[in-house]
Structures are given as structure tokens and as C-alpha cells.
């Protein structure tokens, strides 16, 4: 679709959120609310996107840094939706075509709906198309007033409506498609002679109708798409609807979700075929999971690259980790940023890792802390092993060669290097490098005092 621009209104504060964060920056499905309409208009083909910001302008603009198709218009004072669009006009200079206008707090609108609206707008040569919905409880929304031929004459806000108008159930979603030539002429003519003393964007319809220009309604097929978010109860409701969409798309693409209602997967997460995800799993950030994986209940996965055939057992928490094929993790493992586990690694219960690479087939099966370490292939890390990587000032590295066997309860006081094929005896505190093929043992010899207990009596 060529000749399509978009304006997204997001200057309001969102008082009913009762929050220090501006409404449109509240997270929804892993993204700030306002990025949903931005992504949707982009997918619908808008080549130029103007975001009208006001409250916490800088925070909103910071988020979109690097998205070069997004331009900003600042509305210092929120004098109404018409005034907000007036602020956006300079950013539309030089553009001629259709302008989609959306609200930053109506995030569930789908690309398919916008595309269908634009198609109908174009085929009927309309000047304004308003996305409408039929709500049994239309309270709070502007009502669509039509003429005898079914065209829109005007939109009346609830606060300005007569009793008869309030009974109209067709509402204004706040989403429009408008010809830019008309918009640039109509916006400067808006007046604020209404109950709220605001410049209503909706009054451009009256202007167009008076000029005999075509204003049509495009009824949305699924009213849930035009739900506006004003408070946190609606935020939660919208979050649930979004999760429903994300989960359904994953299931249709071949991922098994045992209970989609309690599976929390953010937008943008990629999951392969025949991977099974149990309830109460949270997957977020730039995460990719391969085929044939098993993710057990209550795993929390953020920003991880996970290969094929990986098992992540109950209660494991992992962030910014790279996991190769056929690795088993958990239950209750904690993989922190910078962890890379090569093929067939096994990480057992109560193991914490950070900034480590662990080679193919290596194991740390129980109760261990591994940080700032390079661990070779086929290494066994015994129960209770600790890399003492921090001396109170700096972090130091532990390097463990291939085929090393580390007994239980070993401490590596870093920096320290263990040569390949060595054995570290249980209970050893390693403070010096160990050459290859060696036994390192450092523990006080045992003394048995026979009869000691009897004498004590
Ligand atoms: C608006 C519509 C109403 C429609 C409803 C749908 C008008 C006059 N009314 O009402 O017909 O049913 O949306 O949700 O347009 N905003 C700004 N600057 C402003 C005012 C608003 O950027 O000066 C932004 C808000 O941040 C918000 C959006 O515009 O994202 C809608 O504003 P809001 O005040 O919520 O409009 P409603 O009263 O809901
Ligand atoms: Ca609103």
C-alpha cells in the first residue's frame, strides 16, 4: 500500500492508571502499549508514522530510537484530539495520500482490520472512514450519527449528546482513515465550543459532511479490537486477549501449549515445532526456542537462544543464555547472562551459572555456583563446587580443561587454571594452577581419636 501515513495520538497522561508512568508506556505483552499501534500501522504499509507525544515525551521518544520511520510531534498542552492532530500536521508536510489516525491507548487493533478499512476507503473514494463498533454499553464513547443513506453526519461525544443520541449503540473507535488534503484544511478550522472546551478531532466529520464529502463507517468485525485502555483492569483484560492471540498463533504453527490460559509468552518470541510448554511458563524478550523441546511448569525464560531437544525442568530461571541442542537444565536452575551451554550439557538442581561456557557433554548436576569460567568438554563438576570468582574488588576467571573430574565440595579460588584430564579430589580448595593429567588434593588429613566419646562421659 503506497501513499499511506499514520498519526498516533499518545500525548495524554492516563490519569485513571494511577501511575507515575505515562499510560501508553505501560507494558503489554512485553512491549509498551503504544508500540502495538505503531507496529500495526507499519505492517499495514504506513511509510511515515507520526507519534504525538506530550506527557513523558522523552521516555516515549527514547523507546522508539532507531525506528527511523517514526517521527515525533510534541503536544505541550493537551487541548483535545483535534489539537493533537494539528500538532502532527507539520510532520506530514510533503505527504499526500491517506492518513490513518489511531490512539496510543487502543492497542488491540489488527493489521487485517486496518487493511480492510483502507481498501474500503479507497474503493468508495471516501474522504473520511471511521472504524466503528456496536457496543451494547456504549458509555464513554462518541456516538455515530448517520443520515438517511447510512453516511456519517457527525460524531457526538457523550458529554455533548442528547438523550436520543446517547441511545445510539454504534460508537467511534477513535480510529480513522482520512485524505491528507482534506485533513490539512479541516484541522485548522476546528473550534472548542463544546462541553469539554476541547478541540475535537471528530468535528472534521461535520466539516466534511457540510461540504458534501463522503464520510463512511467501517464496522469492525471483532469489537475486542477497539477496546480502549483507561485503567489497570482494562490493561489486564487487553493483556489476556493479546496472549490469546500470541498463543493461538504458536499453537497453529506447531507448538503444544498444555494450558494456553496460563502460558505467558511475549510478542516476538519464536518457538519451533513439537516443543511442549507446560503451565505457568513465562517466556519474554528476544527469545528463540527450537524444535522438540520440553519446557516444564514455572520456567522463566528471558532473552535466550535455545536449540533443539532441550529440556528445561520445573522452576528454572534463565536470562540472556545460549543453549545448544540436547541440553537438560534444572529443576530449579538459575542461568544468568553470558551462560553458554554446548550440546548435551547437563545442569541439575540448584546450580547457578553466570558468564560461563561449558563444553559438550559436561555436567554440573547439583548445588553449584559457576561464574566467570571456561569449562571444557566432558567435564564433571561435583556437587557443591564453587568458583570463588570475586575477591571483594575484582572478578577473576576459572579455566577448566577437557575431561577434568571435579569431586564434591571443591572451591576454585580464581584466577586458576586446571589442565586437561586432571582430577580434583573432593573437599579441595584449589588456589594454584593444576597441570594436566594430575591429581590435586588439598584437605587436612583426617584424625580419628578412638574412644574419645567414651572418655568425655
Ligand atoms: C475519543 C473520541 C471518541 C471515541 C474515543 C474512543 C474525540 C473528541 N473523541 O474520546 O469519540 O469514542 O476516543 O476511544 O476524539 N490525546 C492526545 N492529546 C489530547 C487529547 C487526547 O494525544 O489533547 C490522545 C490520548 O492520549 C489518547 C487519545 O488521544 O491516546 C484519545 O484521547 P481521549 O481523551 O482518551 O479521548 P476520548 O475522550 O476517549
Ligand atoms: Ca480514551
GROMACS .gro file of C-alpha atoms and ligand atoms in nm:
model
  497
    1UNK     CA    1   0.000   0.000   0.000
    2UNK     CA    2   0.152   0.327  -0.110
    3UNK     CA    3   0.055   0.676  -0.006
    4UNK     CA    4  -0.027   0.575   0.346
    5UNK     CA    5   0.084   0.767   0.654
    6UNK     CA    6  -0.024   0.732   1.016
    7UNK     CA    7  -0.071   0.958   1.314
    8UNK     CA    8  -0.084   0.802   1.658
    9UNK     CA    9  -0.217   1.010   1.944
   10UNK     CA   10  -0.030   0.945   2.265
   11UNK     CA   11   0.010   1.274   2.448
   12UNK     CA   12  -0.240   1.210   2.727
   13UNK     CA   13  -0.132   1.122   3.079
   14UNK     CA   14  -0.378   0.846   3.155
   15UNK     CA   15  -0.492   0.972   3.495
   16UNK     CA   16  -0.701   0.665   3.566
   17UNK     CA   17  -0.395   0.440   3.554
   18UNK     CA   18  -0.297   0.598   3.891
   19UNK     CA   19   0.063   0.566   3.786
   20UNK     CA   20   0.390   0.756   3.766
   21UNK     CA   21   0.437   0.600   3.423
   22UNK     CA   22   0.250   0.759   3.135
   23UNK     CA   23  -0.032   0.531   3.020
   24UNK     CA   24   0.100   0.445   2.673
   25UNK     CA   25   0.431   0.320   2.818
   26UNK     CA   26   0.271   0.055   3.038
   27UNK     CA   27   0.389  -0.287   2.922
   28UNK     CA   28   0.151  -0.508   2.734
   29UNK     CA   29   0.263  -0.845   2.601
   30UNK     CA   30   0.623  -0.740   2.656
   31UNK     CA   31   0.603  -0.409   2.468
   32UNK     CA   32   0.496  -0.061   2.575
   33UNK     CA   33   0.127  -0.020   2.490
   34UNK     CA   34   0.194   0.243   2.223
   35UNK     CA   35   0.426   0.022   2.022
   36UNK     CA   36   0.133  -0.204   1.934
   37UNK     CA   37  -0.048   0.053   1.718
   38UNK     CA   38   0.289   0.167   1.579
   39UNK     CA   39   0.376  -0.188   1.470
   40UNK     CA   40   0.026  -0.239   1.331
   41UNK     CA   41   0.028   0.069   1.106
   42UNK     CA   42   0.378  -0.023   0.991
   43UNK     CA   43   0.257  -0.371   0.895
   44UNK     CA   44  -0.041  -0.214   0.719
   45UNK     CA   45   0.206  -0.027   0.499
   46UNK     CA   46   0.234   0.321   0.652
   47UNK     CA   47   0.558   0.470   0.525
   48UNK     CA   48   0.556   0.764   0.762
   49UNK     CA   49   0.442   0.735   1.123
   50UNK     CA   50   0.390   1.043   1.336
   51UNK     CA   51   0.367   0.989   1.708
   52UNK     CA   52   0.211   1.274   1.905
   53UNK     CA   53   0.366   1.279   2.250
   54UNK     CA   54   0.315   1.508   2.548
   55UNK     CA   55   0.336   1.360   2.895
   56UNK     CA   56   0.678   1.198   2.944
   57UNK     CA   57   0.759   1.274   2.583
   58UNK     CA   58   1.125   1.186   2.630
   59UNK     CA   59   1.056   0.838   2.765
   60UNK     CA   60   0.830   0.761   2.471
   61UNK     CA   61   1.078   0.902   2.219
   62UNK     CA   62   1.368   0.712   2.377
   63UNK     CA   63   1.186   0.385   2.328
   64UNK     CA   64   1.142   0.445   1.954
   65UNK     CA   65   1.502   0.549   1.896
   66UNK     CA   66   1.631   0.367   1.592
   67UNK     CA   67   1.284   0.316   1.440
   68UNK     CA   68   1.355   0.560   1.160
   69UNK     CA   69   1.006   0.557   1.011
   70UNK     CA   70   0.870   0.711   1.332
   71UNK     CA   71   0.867   1.090   1.366
   72UNK     CA   72   0.760   1.281   1.672
   73UNK     CA   73   0.530   1.576   1.724
   74UNK     CA   74   0.515   1.720   2.072
   75UNK     CA   75   0.184   1.847   2.205
   76UNK     CA   76   0.284   2.053   2.507
   77UNK     CA   77  -0.070   2.108   2.632
   78UNK     CA   78  -0.344   1.852   2.577
   79UNK     CA   79  -0.620   2.061   2.424
   80UNK     CA   80  -0.803   1.771   2.261
   81UNK     CA   81  -0.765   1.508   1.990
   82UNK     CA   82  -0.813   1.768   1.713
   83UNK     CA   83  -0.536   1.982   1.860
   84UNK     CA   84  -0.315   1.672   1.882
   85UNK     CA   85  -0.357   1.610   1.509
   86UNK     CA   86  -0.287   1.981   1.446
   87UNK     CA   87   0.047   1.929   1.621
   88UNK     CA   88   0.118   1.638   1.386
   89UNK     CA   89   0.049   1.830   1.062
   90UNK     CA   90   0.399   1.980   1.023
   91UNK     CA   91   0.540   1.625   1.030
   92UNK     CA   92   0.305   1.534   0.744
   93UNK     CA   93   0.430   1.817   0.521
   94UNK     CA   94   0.507   1.693   0.172
   95UNK     CA   95   0.290   1.385   0.220
   96UNK     CA   96  -0.019   1.335   0.008
   97UNK     CA   97  -0.250   1.037   0.042
   98UNK     CA   98  -0.438   0.856   0.314
   99UNK     CA   99  -0.366   0.921   0.679
  100UNK     CA  100  -0.455   0.658   0.937
  101UNK     CA  101  -0.526   0.812   1.277
  102UNK     CA  102  -0.508   0.584   1.580
  103UNK     CA  103  -0.493   0.621   1.956
  104UNK     CA  104  -0.199   0.501   2.158
  105UNK     CA  105  -0.436   0.350   2.411
  106UNK     CA  106  -0.627   0.130   2.164
  107UNK     CA  107  -0.360  -0.135   2.116
  108UNK     CA  108  -0.551  -0.443   2.001
  109UNK     CA  109  -0.641  -0.322   1.654
  110UNK     CA  110  -0.521  -0.573   1.396
  111UNK     CA  111  -0.335  -0.515   1.072
  112UNK     CA  112  -0.603  -0.709   0.883
  113UNK     CA  113  -0.875  -0.471   1.006
  114UNK     CA  114  -0.674  -0.162   0.910
  115UNK     CA  115  -0.603  -0.307   0.567
  116UNK     CA  116  -0.970  -0.387   0.511
  117UNK     CA  117  -1.067  -0.035   0.622
  118UNK     CA  118  -0.814   0.122   0.384
  119UNK     CA  119  -0.937  -0.095   0.097
  120UNK     CA  120  -1.296   0.013   0.150
  121UNK     CA  121  -1.192   0.376   0.193
  122UNK     CA  122  -1.012   0.365  -0.139
  123UNK     CA  123  -1.271   0.172  -0.337
  124UNK     CA  124  -1.553   0.403  -0.228
  125UNK     CA  125  -1.346   0.718  -0.273
  126UNK     CA  126  -1.431   0.828   0.078
  127UNK     CA  127  -1.276   1.136   0.236
  128UNK     CA  128  -1.314   1.003   0.590
  129UNK     CA  129  -1.367   0.645   0.701
  130UNK     CA  130  -1.437   0.589   1.071
  131UNK     CA  131  -1.380   0.250   1.228
  132UNK     CA  132  -1.694   0.190   1.435
  133UNK     CA  133  -1.825  -0.079   1.666
  134UNK     CA  134  -2.161  -0.172   1.804
  135UNK     CA  135  -2.149  -0.170   2.184
  136UNK     CA  136  -2.448  -0.265   2.397
  137UNK     CA  137  -2.288  -0.047   2.667
  138UNK     CA  138  -2.161   0.250   2.468
  139UNK     CA  139  -2.090   0.460   2.776
  140UNK     CA  140  -1.796   0.694   2.743
  141UNK     CA  141  -1.760   0.667   2.367
  142UNK     CA  142  -1.851   0.915   2.095
  143UNK     CA  143  -2.170   0.813   1.910
  144UNK     CA  144  -2.200   0.784   1.533
  145UNK     CA  145  -2.484   0.998   1.393
  146UNK     CA  146  -2.584   0.893   1.040
  147UNK     CA  147  -2.801   1.037   0.768
  148UNK     CA  148  -3.082   0.851   0.587
  149UNK     CA  149  -2.833   0.698   0.340
  150UNK     CA  150  -2.612   0.549   0.610
  151UNK     CA  151  -2.331   0.803   0.579
  152UNK     CA  152  -2.192   0.969   0.889
  153UNK     CA  153  -2.318   1.323   0.952
  154UNK     CA  154  -2.124   1.382   1.270
  155UNK     CA  155  -1.987   1.221   1.583
  156UNK     CA  156  -2.119   1.342   1.914
  157UNK     CA  157  -1.929   1.299   2.239
  158UNK     CA  158  -2.128   1.156   2.526
  159UNK     CA  159  -2.091   1.476   2.726
  160UNK     CA  160  -2.243   1.678   2.442
  161UNK     CA  161  -2.510   1.425   2.339
  162UNK     CA  162  -2.886   1.449   2.372
  163UNK     CA  163  -3.069   1.160   2.539
  164UNK     CA  164  -3.170   1.026   2.199
  165UNK     CA  165  -2.810   1.039   2.077
  166UNK     CA  166  -2.690   0.857   2.389
  167UNK     CA  167  -2.911   0.566   2.294
  168UNK     CA  168  -2.709   0.514   1.972
  169UNK     CA  169  -2.502   0.198   2.014
  170UNK     CA  170  -2.267   0.249   1.718
  171UNK     CA  171  -1.958   0.409   1.866
  172UNK     CA  172  -1.646   0.582   1.740
  173UNK     CA  173  -1.339   0.363   1.796
  174UNK     CA  174  -1.109   0.664   1.760
  175UNK     CA  175  -0.951   0.505   1.450
  176UNK     CA  176  -0.988   0.677   1.115
  177UNK     CA  177  -0.863   0.691   0.760
  178UNK     CA  178  -0.863   1.049   0.624
  179UNK     CA  179  -0.746   1.204   0.297
  180UNK     CA  180  -0.447   1.424   0.379
  181UNK     CA  181  -0.560   1.710   0.154
  182UNK     CA  182  -0.885   1.737   0.347
  183UNK     CA  183  -0.721   1.687   0.687
  184UNK     CA  184  -0.477   1.974   0.643
  185UNK     CA  185  -0.761   2.209   0.551
  186UNK     CA  186  -1.013   2.089   0.811
  187UNK     CA  187  -0.798   2.070   1.123
  188UNK     CA  188  -0.716   2.442   1.149
  189UNK     CA  189  -1.092   2.519   1.134
  190UNK     CA  190  -1.177   2.321   1.449
  191UNK     CA  191  -1.339   2.510   1.739
  192UNK     CA  192  -1.357   2.415   2.105
  193UNK     CA  193  -1.719   2.522   2.164
  194UNK     CA  194  -1.825   2.205   2.345
  195UNK     CA  195  -1.881   2.065   2.692
  196UNK     CA  196  -1.512   1.983   2.746
  197UNK     CA  197  -1.366   2.300   2.585
  198UNK     CA  198  -1.152   2.072   2.370
  199UNK     CA  199  -1.066   2.068   2.002
  200UNK     CA  200  -1.241   1.750   1.895
  201UNK     CA  201  -1.088   1.564   1.601
  202UNK     CA  202  -1.432   1.415   1.546
  203UNK     CA  203  -1.565   1.755   1.435
  204UNK     CA  204  -1.385   1.717   1.099
  205UNK     CA  205  -1.674   1.487   1.006
  206UNK     CA  206  -1.923   1.772   1.039
  207UNK     CA  207  -1.696   1.984   0.820
  208UNK     CA  208  -1.671   1.717   0.553
  209UNK     CA  209  -2.043   1.640   0.561
  210UNK     CA  210  -2.126   2.011   0.524
  211UNK     CA  211  -1.908   2.019   0.212
  212UNK     CA  212  -2.093   1.716   0.076
  213UNK     CA  213  -1.782   1.495   0.107
  214UNK     CA  214  -1.820   1.126   0.172
  215UNK     CA  215  -1.783   1.011   0.535
  216UNK     CA  216  -1.844   0.644   0.588
  217UNK     CA  217  -1.837   0.400   0.874
  218UNK     CA  218  -1.637   0.078   0.862
  219UNK     CA  219  -1.776  -0.153   1.132
  220UNK     CA  220  -1.513  -0.366   1.299
  221UNK     CA  221  -1.577  -0.742   1.287
  222UNK     CA  222  -1.441  -0.812   1.636
  223UNK     CA  223  -1.531  -0.537   1.886
  224UNK     CA  224  -1.249  -0.651   2.118
  225UNK     CA  225  -1.004  -0.493   1.873
  226UNK     CA  226  -1.117  -0.141   1.953
  227UNK     CA  227  -1.113  -0.174   2.329
  228UNK     CA  228  -0.959   0.137   2.480
  229UNK     CA  229  -0.741   0.110   2.788
  230UNK     CA  230  -0.800   0.360   3.063
  231UNK     CA  231  -0.724   0.171   3.383
  232UNK     CA  232  -0.526  -0.129   3.501
  233UNK     CA  233  -0.827  -0.361   3.495
  234UNK     CA  234  -0.860  -0.295   3.123
  235UNK     CA  235  -0.483  -0.331   3.086
  236UNK     CA  236  -0.505  -0.682   3.230
  237UNK     CA  237  -0.803  -0.764   3.009
  238UNK     CA  238  -0.617  -0.648   2.699
  239UNK     CA  239  -0.309  -0.843   2.808
  240UNK     CA  240  -0.515  -1.158   2.826
  241UNK     CA  241  -0.662  -1.101   2.481
  242UNK     CA  242  -0.316  -1.040   2.335
  243UNK     CA  243  -0.177  -1.353   2.497
  244UNK     CA  244  -0.467  -1.543   2.348
  245UNK     CA  245  -0.362  -1.425   2.001
  246UNK     CA  246   0.008  -1.495   2.054
  247UNK     CA  247  -0.059  -1.840   2.198
  248UNK     CA  248  -0.302  -1.934   1.924
  249UNK     CA  249  -0.052  -1.837   1.652
  250UNK     CA  250   0.215  -2.050   1.821
  251UNK     CA  251  -0.018  -2.349   1.851
  252UNK     CA  252  -0.124  -2.322   1.488
  253UNK     CA  253   0.246  -2.316   1.393
  254UNK     CA  254   0.312  -2.642   1.577
  255UNK     CA  255   0.394  -2.570   1.941
  256UNK     CA  256   0.198  -2.757   2.209
  257UNK     CA  257   0.072  -2.544   2.497
  258UNK     CA  258  -0.073  -2.765   2.768
  259UNK     CA  259  -0.280  -2.477   2.907
  260UNK     CA  260  -0.273  -2.159   2.695
  261UNK     CA  261  -0.465  -1.965   2.961
  262UNK     CA  262  -0.170  -1.988   3.200
  263UNK     CA  263   0.112  -1.957   2.947
  264UNK     CA  264   0.275  -1.616   2.925
  265UNK     CA  265   0.468  -1.566   2.603
  266UNK     CA  266   0.560  -1.222   2.478
  267UNK     CA  267   0.523  -1.091   2.128
  268UNK     CA  268   0.823  -1.175   1.910
  269UNK     CA  269   0.925  -1.498   2.084
  270UNK     CA  270   0.996  -1.774   1.827
  271UNK     CA  271   0.924  -2.137   1.916
  272UNK     CA  272   0.975  -2.442   1.696
  273UNK     CA  273   0.764  -2.746   1.614
  274UNK     CA  274   0.677  -3.017   1.862
  275UNK     CA  275   0.806  -2.817   2.153
  276UNK     CA  276   0.578  -2.860   2.454
  277UNK     CA  277   0.517  -2.586   2.705
  278UNK     CA  278   0.364  -2.657   3.043
  279UNK     CA  279   0.151  -2.416   3.253
  280UNK     CA  280   0.280  -2.105   3.422
  281UNK     CA  281   0.580  -2.071   3.195
  282UNK     CA  282   0.693  -1.714   3.120
  283UNK     CA  283   0.891  -1.652   2.802
  284UNK     CA  284   0.993  -1.298   2.711
  285UNK     CA  285   1.242  -1.077   2.533
  286UNK     CA  286   1.434  -1.179   2.223
  287UNK     CA  287   1.394  -1.550   2.285
  288UNK     CA  288   1.415  -1.827   2.031
  289UNK     CA  289   1.340  -2.191   2.115
  290UNK     CA  290   1.398  -2.478   1.872
  291UNK     CA  291   1.208  -2.796   1.793
  292UNK     CA  292   1.126  -3.087   2.025
  293UNK     CA  293   1.199  -2.902   2.347
  294UNK     CA  294   1.017  -2.960   2.672
  295UNK     CA  295   0.957  -2.664   2.900
  296UNK     CA  296   0.821  -2.778   3.234
  297UNK     CA  297   0.595  -2.578   3.470
  298UNK     CA  298   0.702  -2.242   3.608
  299UNK     CA  299   1.015  -2.194   3.397
  300UNK     CA  300   1.103  -1.828   3.340
  301UNK     CA  301   1.299  -1.763   3.019
  302UNK     CA  302   1.410  -1.421   2.901
  303UNK     CA  303   1.627  -1.330   2.604
  304UNK     CA  304   1.760  -1.683   2.546
  305UNK     CA  305   1.863  -1.875   2.234
  306UNK     CA  306   1.768  -2.237   2.285
  307UNK     CA  307   1.842  -2.517   2.036
  308UNK     CA  308   1.653  -2.839   1.964
  309UNK     CA  309   1.569  -3.119   2.206
  310UNK     CA  310   1.639  -2.909   2.515
  311UNK     CA  311   1.465  -2.994   2.844
  312UNK     CA  312   1.406  -2.713   3.088
  313UNK     CA  313   1.272  -2.855   3.411
  314UNK     CA  314   1.037  -2.705   3.667
  315UNK     CA  315   1.119  -2.374   3.825
  316UNK     CA  316   1.430  -2.292   3.625
  317UNK     CA  317   1.507  -1.925   3.562
  318UNK     CA  318   1.725  -1.820   3.271
  319UNK     CA  319   1.823  -1.492   3.115
  320UNK     CA  320   2.044  -1.399   2.816
  321UNK     CA  321   2.177  -1.752   2.785
  322UNK     CA  322   2.268  -1.957   2.477
  323UNK     CA  323   2.171  -2.323   2.500
  324UNK     CA  324   2.274  -2.569   2.230
  325UNK     CA  325   2.095  -2.890   2.131
  326UNK     CA  326   2.002  -3.168   2.375
  327UNK     CA  327   2.089  -2.983   2.694
  328UNK     CA  328   1.900  -3.061   3.015
  329UNK     CA  329   1.850  -2.787   3.274
  330UNK     CA  330   1.702  -2.792   3.623
  331UNK     CA  331   1.480  -2.835   3.811
  332UNK     CA  332   1.538  -2.504   3.988
  333UNK     CA  333   1.848  -2.398   3.798
  334UNK     CA  334   1.943  -2.032   3.759
  335UNK     CA  335   2.122  -1.943   3.436
  336UNK     CA  336   2.233  -1.580   3.437
  337UNK     CA  337   2.352  -1.363   3.148
  338UNK     CA  338   2.650  -1.481   2.949
  339UNK     CA  339   2.589  -1.852   3.003
  340UNK     CA  340   2.659  -2.073   2.702
  341UNK     CA  341   2.596  -2.446   2.727
  342UNK     CA  342   2.717  -2.665   2.439
  343UNK     CA  343   2.547  -2.984   2.320
  344UNK     CA  344   2.447  -3.247   2.577
  345UNK     CA  345   2.542  -3.038   2.880
  346UNK     CA  346   2.353  -3.125   3.197
  347UNK     CA  347   2.278  -2.865   3.463
  348UNK     CA  348   2.099  -3.004   3.767
  349UNK     CA  349   1.906  -2.864   4.061
  350UNK     CA  350   2.023  -2.554   4.247
  351UNK     CA  351   2.300  -2.478   4.004
  352UNK     CA  352   2.372  -2.112   3.927
  353UNK     CA  353   2.578  -2.005   3.627
  354UNK     CA  354   2.699  -1.666   3.502
  355UNK     CA  355   2.937  -1.576   3.217
  356UNK     CA  356   3.048  -1.929   3.153
  357UNK     CA  357   3.098  -2.152   2.854
  358UNK     CA  358   3.053  -2.519   2.923
  359UNK     CA  359   3.175  -2.765   2.660
  360UNK     CA  360   2.992  -3.056   2.505
  361UNK     CA  361   2.876  -3.330   2.743
  362UNK     CA  362   2.989  -3.158   3.062
  363UNK     CA  363   2.778  -3.186   3.376
  364UNK     CA  364   2.710  -2.993   3.694
  365UNK     CA  365   2.433  -3.193   3.847
  366UNK     CA  366   2.379  -3.045   4.192
  367UNK     CA  367   2.422  -2.740   4.417
  368UNK     CA  368   2.692  -2.545   4.239
  369UNK     CA  369   2.797  -2.190   4.151
  370UNK     CA  370   2.989  -2.144   3.826
  371UNK     CA  371   3.076  -1.785   3.734
  372UNK     CA  372   3.337  -1.633   3.501
  373UNK     CA  373   3.457  -1.971   3.385
  374UNK     CA  374   3.555  -2.158   3.071
  375UNK     CA  375   3.483  -2.527   3.115
  376UNK     CA  376   3.594  -2.779   2.853
  377UNK     CA  377   3.416  -3.084   2.714
  378UNK     CA  378   3.323  -3.391   2.913
  379UNK     CA  379   3.395  -3.228   3.249
  380UNK     CA  380   3.222  -3.349   3.564
  381UNK     CA  381   3.160  -3.081   3.823
  382UNK     CA  382   3.083  -3.242   4.159
  383UNK     CA  383   2.811  -3.145   4.399
  384UNK     CA  384   2.878  -2.827   4.594
  385UNK     CA  385   3.151  -2.691   4.366
  386UNK     CA  386   3.207  -2.315   4.379
  387UNK     CA  387   3.409  -2.085   4.158
  388UNK     CA  388   3.527  -1.818   4.401
  389UNK     CA  389   3.537  -1.552   4.131
  390UNK     CA  390   3.519  -1.238   4.340
  391UNK     CA  391   3.796  -1.120   4.571
  392UNK     CA  392   3.593  -0.829   4.704
  393UNK     CA  393   3.729  -0.591   4.441
  394UNK     CA  394   3.762  -0.769   4.106
  395UNK     CA  395   3.621  -1.071   3.926
  396UNK     CA  396   3.861  -1.347   3.818
  397UNK     CA  397   3.833  -1.638   3.576
  398UNK     CA  398   3.846  -2.011   3.628
  399UNK     CA  399   3.959  -2.225   3.333
  400UNK     CA  400   3.894  -2.599   3.343
  401UNK     CA  401   4.031  -2.821   3.062
  402UNK     CA  402   3.861  -3.112   2.887
  403UNK     CA  403   3.793  -3.439   3.070
  404UNK     CA  404   3.857  -3.296   3.416
  405UNK     CA  405   3.679  -3.466   3.705
  406UNK     CA  406   3.596  -3.231   3.990
  407UNK     CA  407   3.495  -3.410   4.311
  408UNK     CA  408   3.231  -3.281   4.550
  409UNK     CA  409   3.273  -2.968   4.761
  410UNK     CA  410   3.559  -2.812   4.565
  411UNK     CA  411   3.636  -2.441   4.564
  412UNK     CA  412   3.829  -2.281   4.280
  413UNK     CA  413   3.988  -1.962   4.409
  414UNK     CA  414   4.019  -1.769   4.083
  415UNK     CA  415   4.223  -1.690   3.884
  416UNK     CA  416   4.309  -2.054   3.842
  417UNK     CA  417   4.362  -2.295   3.550
  418UNK     CA  418   4.310  -2.671   3.563
  419UNK     CA  419   4.491  -2.874   3.295
  420UNK     CA  420   4.304  -3.134   3.094
  421UNK     CA  421   4.230  -3.481   3.230
  422UNK     CA  422   4.308  -3.388   3.590
  423UNK     CA  423   4.121  -3.500   3.898
  424UNK     CA  424   4.039  -3.261   4.180
  425UNK     CA  425   3.976  -3.453   4.499
  426UNK     CA  426   3.661  -3.393   4.700
  427UNK     CA  427   3.689  -3.115   4.954
  428UNK     CA  428   3.984  -2.947   4.782
  429UNK     CA  429   4.029  -2.571   4.785
  430UNK     CA  430   4.221  -2.503   4.465
  431UNK     CA  431   4.442  -2.195   4.494
  432UNK     CA  432   4.713  -2.277   4.237
  433UNK     CA  433   4.705  -2.397   3.877
  434UNK     CA  434   4.688  -2.773   3.825
  435UNK     CA  435   4.893  -2.930   3.542
  436UNK     CA  436   4.725  -3.175   3.301
  437UNK     CA  437   4.675  -3.541   3.398
  438UNK     CA  438   4.731  -3.464   3.769
  439UNK     CA  439   4.557  -3.525   4.098
  440UNK     CA  440   4.509  -3.216   4.310
  441UNK     CA  441   4.418  -3.271   4.671
  442UNK     CA  442   4.417  -3.014   4.946
  443UNK     CA  443   4.246  -3.112   5.265
  444UNK     CA  444   4.361  -3.164   5.623
  445UNK     CA  445   4.443  -3.530   5.693
  446UNK     CA  446   4.175  -3.699   5.898
  447UNK     CA  447   4.247  -3.782   6.263
  448UNK     CA  448   4.043  -4.047   6.443
  449UNK     CA  449   4.063  -4.025   6.824
  450UNK     CA  450   3.948  -4.366   6.935
  451UNK     CA  451   3.735  -4.390   7.247
  452UNK     CA  452   3.714  -4.011   7.267
  453UNK     CA  453   3.340  -4.010   7.312
  454UNK     CA  454   3.351  -4.259   7.597
  455UNK     CA  455   3.616  -4.060   7.786
  456UNK     CA  456   3.407  -3.746   7.762
  457UNK     CA  457   3.133  -3.913   7.962
  458LIG     C1  458  -1.208   0.984   2.183
  458LIG     C2  459  -1.311   1.029   2.079
  458LIG     C3  460  -1.438   0.948   2.099
  458LIG     C4  461  -1.407   0.800   2.085
  458LIG     C5  462  -1.297   0.760   2.181
  458LIG     C6  463  -1.250   0.618   2.151
  458LIG     C7  464  -1.271   1.266   2.041
  458LIG     C8  465  -1.317   1.403   2.066
  458LIG     N1  466  -1.341   1.169   2.095
  458LIG     O1  467  -1.262   1.015   2.309
  458LIG     O2  468  -1.534   0.984   2.001
  458LIG     O3  469  -1.522   0.722   2.110
  458LIG     O4  470  -1.180   0.846   2.166
  458LIG     O5  471  -1.157   0.572   2.245
  458LIG     O6  472  -1.173   1.248   1.969
  458LIG     N2  473  -0.487   1.266   2.312
  458LIG     C9  474  -0.381   1.346   2.283
  458LIG     N3  475  -0.392   1.479   2.302
  458LIG    C10  476  -0.503   1.537   2.350
  458LIG    C11  477  -0.613   1.454   2.380
  458LIG    C12  478  -0.603   1.319   2.359
  458LIG     O7  479  -0.276   1.297   2.237
  458LIG     O8  480  -0.504   1.659   2.364
  458LIG    C13  481  -0.475   1.121   2.290
  458LIG    C14  482  -0.483   1.043   2.419
  458LIG     O9  483  -0.355   1.024   2.474
  458LIG    C15  484  -0.545   0.913   2.373
  458LIG    C16  485  -0.630   0.952   2.254
  458LIG    O10  486  -0.582   1.077   2.211
  458LIG    O11  487  -0.449   0.820   2.331
  458LIG    C17  488  -0.779   0.962   2.287
  458LIG    O12  489  -0.798   1.064   2.383
  458LIG     P1  490  -0.907   1.055   2.497
  458LIG    O13  491  -0.901   1.178   2.578
  458LIG    O14  492  -0.897   0.926   2.565
  458LIG    O15  493  -1.041   1.062   2.408
  458LIG     P2  494  -1.182   1.008   2.449
  458LIG    O16  495  -1.246   1.105   2.541
  458LIG    O17  496  -1.171   0.869   2.492
  459LIG    CA1  497  -0.996   0.718   2.574
   0.00000   0.00000   0.00000
